[in-house]
């Protein structure tokens, strides 16, 4: 029997919220609480009581078959998305450098373009981190998890502390991943039962971008890239002397329906998955087994055309540091809700 989900909170006064079926996500106190909506079955009414600041609760689902325009949600494939918390913004430079440093190889090989953020590419605490390798993103996830008392999502053998992994680079109290392709790191295990920070799977990324698969926009939150995305047309192509050249402060464009920002444009976002050039009905939900050295990136960036910022556009690159970094590769973190 269908029931209404009603919450009553007593602060200075009683406040009653009635959540509508079409909204899917409710908000209270500037986003500190978001709730899944009405459902035919009470077990589907997922109500997270607490979760990290700046994160949005995204209720999972089992997706059977094709979603129009998607090469991830396809006919014959069943994809189960868990309940997750998704950071509303891309990892910022301040957040990244709390734990991590940038690859020395990039500093050496790029020559006149040091890898650290600089003013003409976007520099500041609330700009997205960029020039981040996939390995670096993994290091960040596990170090932040350990710092906050969570179980890290990634392990090599039985070791979850990346400071103890062979190939880790340390500079002072900051760390980054190997500068070269590393078979041991490539074989790391993703623990789906861990509480810590992690990269989204490609399916989780697209499901979130599509507002729990309820949106049919071309870009994340709009059919007009100007509303939601920093891309080549409104950034790189304007030239280095233009104030809009480079990355931009996170959350400076409109969000999608889940109040999540910059999933189209600004910086590309790493996913957990190894690349598969053809997703099939039997492709695991966490992506295929390794058959190359490429990991998935999604969302496009300030350097790429608006077409690359479309929800259905996929891209990929090497896991490790490389000299042709384009000052546009960052990431976003999620956590599984238990």
Short mmCIF file of C-alpha atoms in Angstrom, two decimals:
data_model
loop_
_atom_site.label_atom_id
_atom_site.label_comp_id
_atom_site.label_asym_id
_atom_site.label_seq_id
_atom_site.Cartn_x
_atom_site.Cartn_y
_atom_site.Cartn_z
CA UNK A 1 0.00 0.00 0.00
CA UNK A 2 1.39 3.34 -1.04
CA UNK A 3 2.24 5.59 1.87
CA UNK A 4 3.31 9.16 2.24
CA UNK A 5 6.72 9.86 3.77
CA UNK A 6 6.36 12.54 6.40
CA UNK A 7 9.12 13.76 8.65
CA UNK A 8 8.62 16.04 11.59
CA UNK A 9 11.56 17.91 13.02
CA UNK A 10 11.43 20.07 16.13
CA UNK A 11 13.98 22.87 16.08
CA UNK A 12 12.62 26.12 17.46
CA UNK A 13 9.27 25.07 16.05
CA UNK A 14 7.80 22.02 14.35
CA UNK A 15 8.38 21.76 10.64
CA UNK A 16 6.59 19.15 8.55
CA UNK A 17 7.71 18.24 5.07
CA UNK A 18 5.71 16.28 2.56
CA UNK A 19 7.92 14.85 -0.18
CA UNK A 20 6.42 14.67 -3.66
CA UNK A 21 6.90 11.59 -5.89
CA UNK A 22 8.18 13.65 -8.77
CA UNK A 23 10.92 15.32 -6.74
CA UNK A 24 12.80 12.11 -5.82
CA UNK A 25 15.08 14.06 -3.48
CA UNK A 26 14.07 16.41 -0.65
CA UNK A 27 16.25 18.99 1.01
CA UNK A 28 16.32 20.36 4.54
CA UNK A 29 18.64 22.90 6.14
CA UNK A 30 20.57 23.85 2.99
CA UNK A 31 21.01 20.29 1.83
CA UNK A 32 22.10 18.69 5.10
CA UNK A 33 19.37 16.10 4.69
CA UNK A 34 18.09 14.59 1.46
CA UNK A 35 15.56 11.81 1.35
CA UNK A 36 14.36 9.33 -1.20
CA UNK A 37 10.73 9.70 -2.11
CA UNK A 38 7.42 7.88 -2.03
CA UNK A 39 7.52 4.30 -3.21
CA UNK A 40 5.19 1.38 -3.67
CA UNK A 41 7.26 -0.58 -1.15
CA UNK A 42 8.38 0.72 2.20
CA UNK A 43 11.79 -0.96 1.85
CA UNK A 44 12.49 1.35 -1.08
CA UNK A 45 12.09 4.44 1.13
CA UNK A 46 15.73 5.06 1.95
CA UNK A 47 16.26 7.74 4.55
CA UNK A 48 19.90 8.63 5.27
CA UNK A 49 20.03 10.33 8.65
CA UNK A 50 23.53 11.77 8.35
CA UNK A 51 26.14 12.08 5.65
CA UNK A 52 29.15 14.24 4.84
CA UNK A 53 28.78 17.97 4.26
CA UNK A 54 28.79 18.89 0.57
CA UNK A 55 27.51 15.44 -0.40
CA UNK A 56 24.17 14.57 -1.95
CA UNK A 57 22.31 11.34 -1.25
CA UNK A 58 21.55 9.56 -4.52
CA UNK A 59 19.08 6.68 -4.15
CA UNK A 60 20.15 3.63 -6.11
CA UNK A 61 18.10 1.43 -8.40
CA UNK A 62 18.25 -1.64 -10.58
CA UNK A 63 18.21 -0.52 -14.20
CA UNK A 64 16.98 -3.14 -16.62
CA UNK A 65 17.56 -2.60 -20.30
CA UNK A 66 18.19 0.46 -22.40
CA UNK A 67 18.18 4.13 -21.51
CA UNK A 68 17.82 6.34 -24.57
CA UNK A 69 21.14 7.73 -25.73
CA UNK A 70 23.22 5.66 -23.31
CA UNK A 71 25.94 3.18 -24.20
CA UNK A 72 26.11 2.06 -20.56
CA UNK A 73 22.47 1.25 -19.88
CA UNK A 74 21.77 -0.94 -22.88
CA UNK A 75 19.30 -3.59 -23.95
CA UNK A 76 19.85 -6.90 -22.21
CA UNK A 77 22.04 -5.45 -19.46
CA UNK A 78 20.94 -5.21 -15.83
CA UNK A 79 22.84 -2.65 -13.75
CA UNK A 80 22.30 -2.29 -10.01
CA UNK A 81 23.31 1.07 -8.61
CA UNK A 82 23.73 1.18 -4.81
CA UNK A 83 22.60 4.07 -2.66
CA UNK A 84 25.52 6.50 -2.76
CA UNK A 85 26.64 9.86 -1.47
CA UNK A 86 28.05 11.99 -4.29
CA UNK A 87 30.11 15.11 -3.68
CA UNK A 88 28.28 18.11 -5.08
CA UNK A 89 31.54 19.50 -6.49
CA UNK A 90 34.70 18.26 -8.13
CA UNK A 91 37.60 17.76 -5.71
CA UNK A 92 39.11 21.19 -5.17
CA UNK A 93 42.76 22.18 -5.12
CA UNK A 94 42.56 22.78 -1.36
CA UNK A 95 41.04 19.35 -0.76
CA UNK A 96 43.52 17.57 -3.03
CA UNK A 97 46.64 19.17 -1.59
CA UNK A 98 45.57 18.33 1.95
CA UNK A 99 46.87 14.84 1.20
CA UNK A 100 48.49 14.78 -2.23
CA UNK A 101 51.15 16.34 -4.42
CA UNK A 102 51.45 16.39 -8.19
CA UNK A 103 53.59 14.05 -10.25
CA UNK A 104 57.25 15.04 -10.60
CA UNK A 105 57.35 13.56 -14.10
CA UNK A 106 54.77 16.04 -15.27
CA UNK A 107 56.74 18.90 -13.78
CA UNK A 108 59.84 17.80 -15.68
CA UNK A 109 58.35 16.84 -19.03
CA UNK A 110 55.96 19.68 -19.64
CA UNK A 111 58.81 22.15 -19.46
CA UNK A 112 57.46 25.70 -19.32
CA UNK A 113 54.09 24.47 -18.05
CA UNK A 114 54.56 23.29 -14.46
CA UNK A 115 51.97 20.76 -13.40
CA UNK A 116 50.83 22.65 -10.32
CA UNK A 117 47.82 24.92 -10.88
CA UNK A 118 48.75 28.38 -12.08
CA UNK A 119 46.70 31.51 -12.44
CA UNK A 120 46.09 31.37 -16.19
CA UNK A 121 44.65 27.86 -15.91
CA UNK A 122 42.71 28.49 -12.70
CA UNK A 123 44.36 28.60 -9.30
CA UNK A 124 42.84 28.80 -5.84
CA UNK A 125 41.33 26.83 -3.00
CA UNK A 126 37.93 26.48 -4.66
CA UNK A 127 39.11 25.72 -8.17
CA UNK A 128 39.03 22.06 -9.19
CA UNK A 129 42.23 20.07 -8.85
CA UNK A 130 43.64 19.24 -12.28
CA UNK A 131 46.65 17.45 -13.72
CA UNK A 132 45.59 14.57 -11.49
CA UNK A 133 46.37 11.04 -12.65
CA UNK A 134 44.09 8.10 -11.92
CA UNK A 135 46.69 6.76 -9.51
CA UNK A 136 46.75 10.12 -7.69
CA UNK A 137 42.96 10.06 -7.33
CA UNK A 138 43.13 6.61 -5.74
CA UNK A 139 45.79 7.80 -3.27
CA UNK A 140 43.61 10.77 -2.32
CA UNK A 141 40.54 8.58 -1.74
CA UNK A 142 42.32 6.19 0.60
CA UNK A 143 44.28 8.83 2.52
CA UNK A 144 41.17 10.91 3.13
CA UNK A 145 39.28 7.79 4.22
CA UNK A 146 42.00 6.86 6.72
CA UNK A 147 42.12 10.44 8.02
CA UNK A 148 38.37 10.39 8.69
CA UNK A 149 38.29 6.93 10.27
CA UNK A 150 36.63 5.20 7.31
CA UNK A 151 37.56 1.91 5.69
CA UNK A 152 39.47 2.68 2.47
CA UNK A 153 37.82 1.32 -0.64
CA UNK A 154 41.02 0.23 -2.39
CA UNK A 155 43.64 -2.29 -1.38
CA UNK A 156 46.72 -3.92 -2.83
CA UNK A 157 46.85 -7.37 -1.35
CA UNK A 158 45.61 -6.77 2.19
CA UNK A 159 47.14 -3.30 2.47
CA UNK A 160 44.76 -0.34 2.35
CA UNK A 161 47.21 2.41 3.35
CA UNK A 162 48.73 3.73 0.10
CA UNK A 163 51.72 5.06 2.03
CA UNK A 164 52.78 1.42 2.29
CA UNK A 165 52.28 0.55 -1.38
CA UNK A 166 55.33 -0.04 -3.55
CA UNK A 167 55.65 2.83 -6.00
CA UNK A 168 54.06 5.52 -3.82
CA UNK A 169 55.83 8.88 -4.03
CA UNK A 170 56.24 11.06 -0.96
CA UNK A 171 57.19 14.72 -0.81
CA UNK A 172 57.18 15.96 2.73
CA UNK A 173 53.82 14.89 4.11
CA UNK A 174 52.12 14.72 0.69
CA UNK A 175 51.83 11.76 -1.66
CA UNK A 176 51.12 10.86 -5.28
CA UNK A 177 50.98 7.74 -7.39
CA UNK A 178 53.62 6.11 -9.59
CA UNK A 179 54.94 8.04 -12.56
CA UNK A 180 54.87 4.98 -14.81
CA UNK A 181 52.40 2.23 -15.54
CA UNK A 182 52.46 -0.13 -12.57
CA UNK A 183 51.12 -3.68 -12.80
CA UNK A 184 50.80 -3.98 -9.03
CA UNK A 185 48.70 -0.84 -8.80
CA UNK A 186 46.67 -1.92 -11.81
CA UNK A 187 45.76 -5.11 -9.94
CA UNK A 188 44.42 -3.25 -6.89
CA UNK A 189 41.08 -4.42 -5.55
CA UNK A 190 37.99 -2.28 -5.08
CA UNK A 191 36.16 -3.35 -1.91
CA UNK A 192 32.49 -2.69 -2.57
CA UNK A 193 31.70 -3.12 1.14
CA UNK A 194 34.07 -0.36 2.28
CA UNK A 195 32.73 2.88 3.78
CA UNK A 196 35.46 5.15 2.43
CA UNK A 197 35.76 7.65 -0.37
CA UNK A 198 36.16 6.33 -3.89
CA UNK A 199 35.75 7.09 -7.55
CA UNK A 200 32.32 6.40 -9.02
CA UNK A 201 31.93 3.54 -11.42
CA UNK A 202 31.06 4.68 -14.92
CA UNK A 203 27.49 3.46 -14.42
CA UNK A 204 27.17 5.39 -11.14
CA UNK A 205 28.58 8.50 -12.80
CA UNK A 206 26.09 8.41 -15.66
CA UNK A 207 23.15 7.45 -13.44
CA UNK A 208 23.91 10.47 -11.24
CA UNK A 209 24.46 12.76 -14.21
CA UNK A 210 21.05 11.70 -15.57
CA UNK A 211 19.36 12.57 -12.25
CA UNK A 212 18.76 8.93 -11.34
CA UNK A 213 17.99 8.24 -15.01
CA UNK A 214 15.00 10.60 -14.98
CA UNK A 215 16.52 13.32 -17.21
CA UNK A 216 16.88 13.24 -20.97
CA UNK A 217 19.03 16.35 -21.33
CA UNK A 218 22.00 16.41 -23.69
CA UNK A 219 24.22 17.90 -20.98
CA UNK A 220 24.11 17.31 -17.24
CA UNK A 221 21.13 19.39 -16.17
CA UNK A 222 20.29 21.20 -19.41
CA UNK A 223 20.09 21.00 -23.18
CA UNK A 224 22.13 24.22 -23.33
CA UNK A 225 25.81 23.84 -22.45
CA UNK A 226 26.02 27.53 -21.48
CA UNK A 227 23.79 26.79 -18.49
CA UNK A 228 25.88 24.01 -17.00
CA UNK A 229 29.31 23.60 -18.60
CA UNK A 230 32.64 25.34 -19.00
CA UNK A 231 33.96 24.05 -22.31
CA UNK A 232 36.10 25.16 -25.23
CA UNK A 233 33.42 27.44 -26.69
CA UNK A 234 33.16 29.58 -23.56
CA UNK A 235 36.66 29.09 -22.19
CA UNK A 236 39.68 27.71 -24.10
CA UNK A 237 38.73 29.11 -27.50
CA UNK A 238 38.50 32.64 -26.08
CA UNK A 239 42.29 32.76 -25.69
CA UNK A 240 44.64 32.91 -22.74
CA UNK A 241 44.16 36.65 -22.23
CA UNK A 242 40.41 36.25 -21.71
CA UNK A 243 39.31 36.01 -18.05
CA UNK A 244 37.18 32.97 -18.89
CA UNK A 245 40.19 30.97 -20.11
CA UNK A 246 41.01 27.94 -17.95
CA UNK A 247 39.21 26.11 -15.18
CA UNK A 248 36.63 27.93 -13.10
CA UNK A 249 35.50 28.02 -9.50
CA UNK A 250 33.48 24.92 -8.72
CA UNK A 251 29.72 25.42 -8.64
CA UNK A 252 29.82 28.49 -10.89
CA UNK A 253 27.35 26.99 -13.39
CA UNK A 254 23.89 25.55 -12.76
CA UNK A 255 23.59 22.10 -11.14
CA UNK A 256 21.54 19.15 -12.32
CA UNK A 257 18.29 18.12 -10.65
CA UNK A 258 20.18 16.51 -7.77
CA UNK A 259 22.00 19.80 -7.01
CA UNK A 260 25.31 18.38 -8.26
CA UNK A 261 27.59 20.73 -10.18
CA UNK A 262 30.10 20.59 -13.04
CA UNK A 263 29.41 17.06 -14.25
CA UNK A 264 29.50 18.64 -17.69
CA UNK A 265 32.70 20.61 -18.31
CA UNK A 266 35.25 22.37 -16.09
CA UNK A 267 37.51 19.30 -15.59
CA UNK A 268 37.15 15.73 -16.78
CA UNK A 269 36.34 13.23 -14.04
CA UNK A 270 38.02 9.88 -13.51
CA UNK A 271 35.90 6.78 -12.98
CA UNK A 272 36.94 3.44 -11.49
CA UNK A 273 36.41 1.40 -14.66
CA UNK A 274 38.91 0.10 -17.13
CA UNK A 275 37.79 1.13 -20.57
CA UNK A 276 35.71 -1.17 -22.74
CA UNK A 277 35.13 0.07 -26.25
CA UNK A 278 31.94 -1.95 -26.44
CA UNK A 279 29.77 -2.39 -23.35
CA UNK A 280 27.73 -5.60 -23.57
CA UNK A 281 24.97 -7.23 -21.56
CA UNK A 282 27.60 -9.23 -19.64
CA UNK A 283 29.93 -6.35 -18.76
CA UNK A 284 30.20 -6.24 -14.93
CA UNK A 285 28.64 -3.23 -13.22
CA UNK A 286 32.10 -2.16 -12.01
CA UNK A 287 33.45 -2.32 -15.55
CA UNK A 288 35.40 -4.90 -17.52
CA UNK A 289 38.56 -6.67 -16.42
CA UNK A 290 41.79 -5.02 -17.52
CA UNK A 291 42.66 -5.46 -21.19
CA UNK A 292 44.58 -2.19 -21.67
CA UNK A 293 46.10 0.64 -19.63
CA UNK A 294 43.20 3.07 -19.95
CA UNK A 295 40.70 4.22 -17.35
CA UNK A 296 37.40 5.95 -18.08
CA UNK A 297 36.95 9.73 -17.83
CA UNK A 298 33.61 11.46 -18.18
CA UNK A 299 32.12 14.93 -18.50
CA UNK A 300 34.43 16.85 -20.80
CA UNK A 301 36.34 19.95 -19.72
CA UNK A 302 37.14 23.59 -20.38
CA UNK A 303 39.60 22.50 -23.09
CA UNK A 304 37.17 20.25 -24.96
CA UNK A 305 34.28 21.03 -27.25
CA UNK A 306 30.76 21.18 -25.85
CA UNK A 307 30.00 17.90 -27.60
CA UNK A 308 32.50 16.21 -25.25
CA UNK A 309 30.53 17.48 -22.25
CA UNK A 310 27.38 15.62 -23.27
CA UNK A 311 26.08 13.00 -20.85
CA UNK A 312 26.60 10.13 -23.27
CA UNK A 313 30.17 11.02 -24.29
CA UNK A 314 32.90 8.68 -23.03
CA UNK A 315 36.66 9.22 -22.99
CA UNK A 316 39.69 7.50 -21.49
CA UNK A 317 43.38 7.83 -20.79
CA UNK A 318 46.36 6.19 -19.08
CA UNK A 319 46.32 5.55 -15.35
CA UNK A 320 49.72 7.09 -14.73
CA UNK A 321 51.49 10.40 -15.26
CA UNK A 322 52.12 11.45 -18.85
CA UNK A 323 53.70 14.51 -20.46
CA UNK A 324 50.78 15.67 -22.61
CA UNK A 325 48.46 16.42 -19.72
CA UNK A 326 46.04 19.14 -20.78
CA UNK A 327 45.43 20.86 -17.42
CA UNK A 328 41.91 19.52 -17.36
CA UNK A 329 41.83 16.11 -15.66
CA UNK A 330 40.35 16.00 -12.19
CA UNK A 331 37.88 13.85 -10.28
CA UNK A 332 34.88 13.68 -7.98
CA UNK A 333 34.45 11.34 -5.02
CA UNK A 334 31.52 9.27 -3.81
CA UNK A 335 30.78 6.97 -0.89
CA UNK A 336 28.48 3.98 -0.67
CA UNK A 337 25.56 4.36 1.73
CA UNK A 338 25.17 1.44 4.13
#
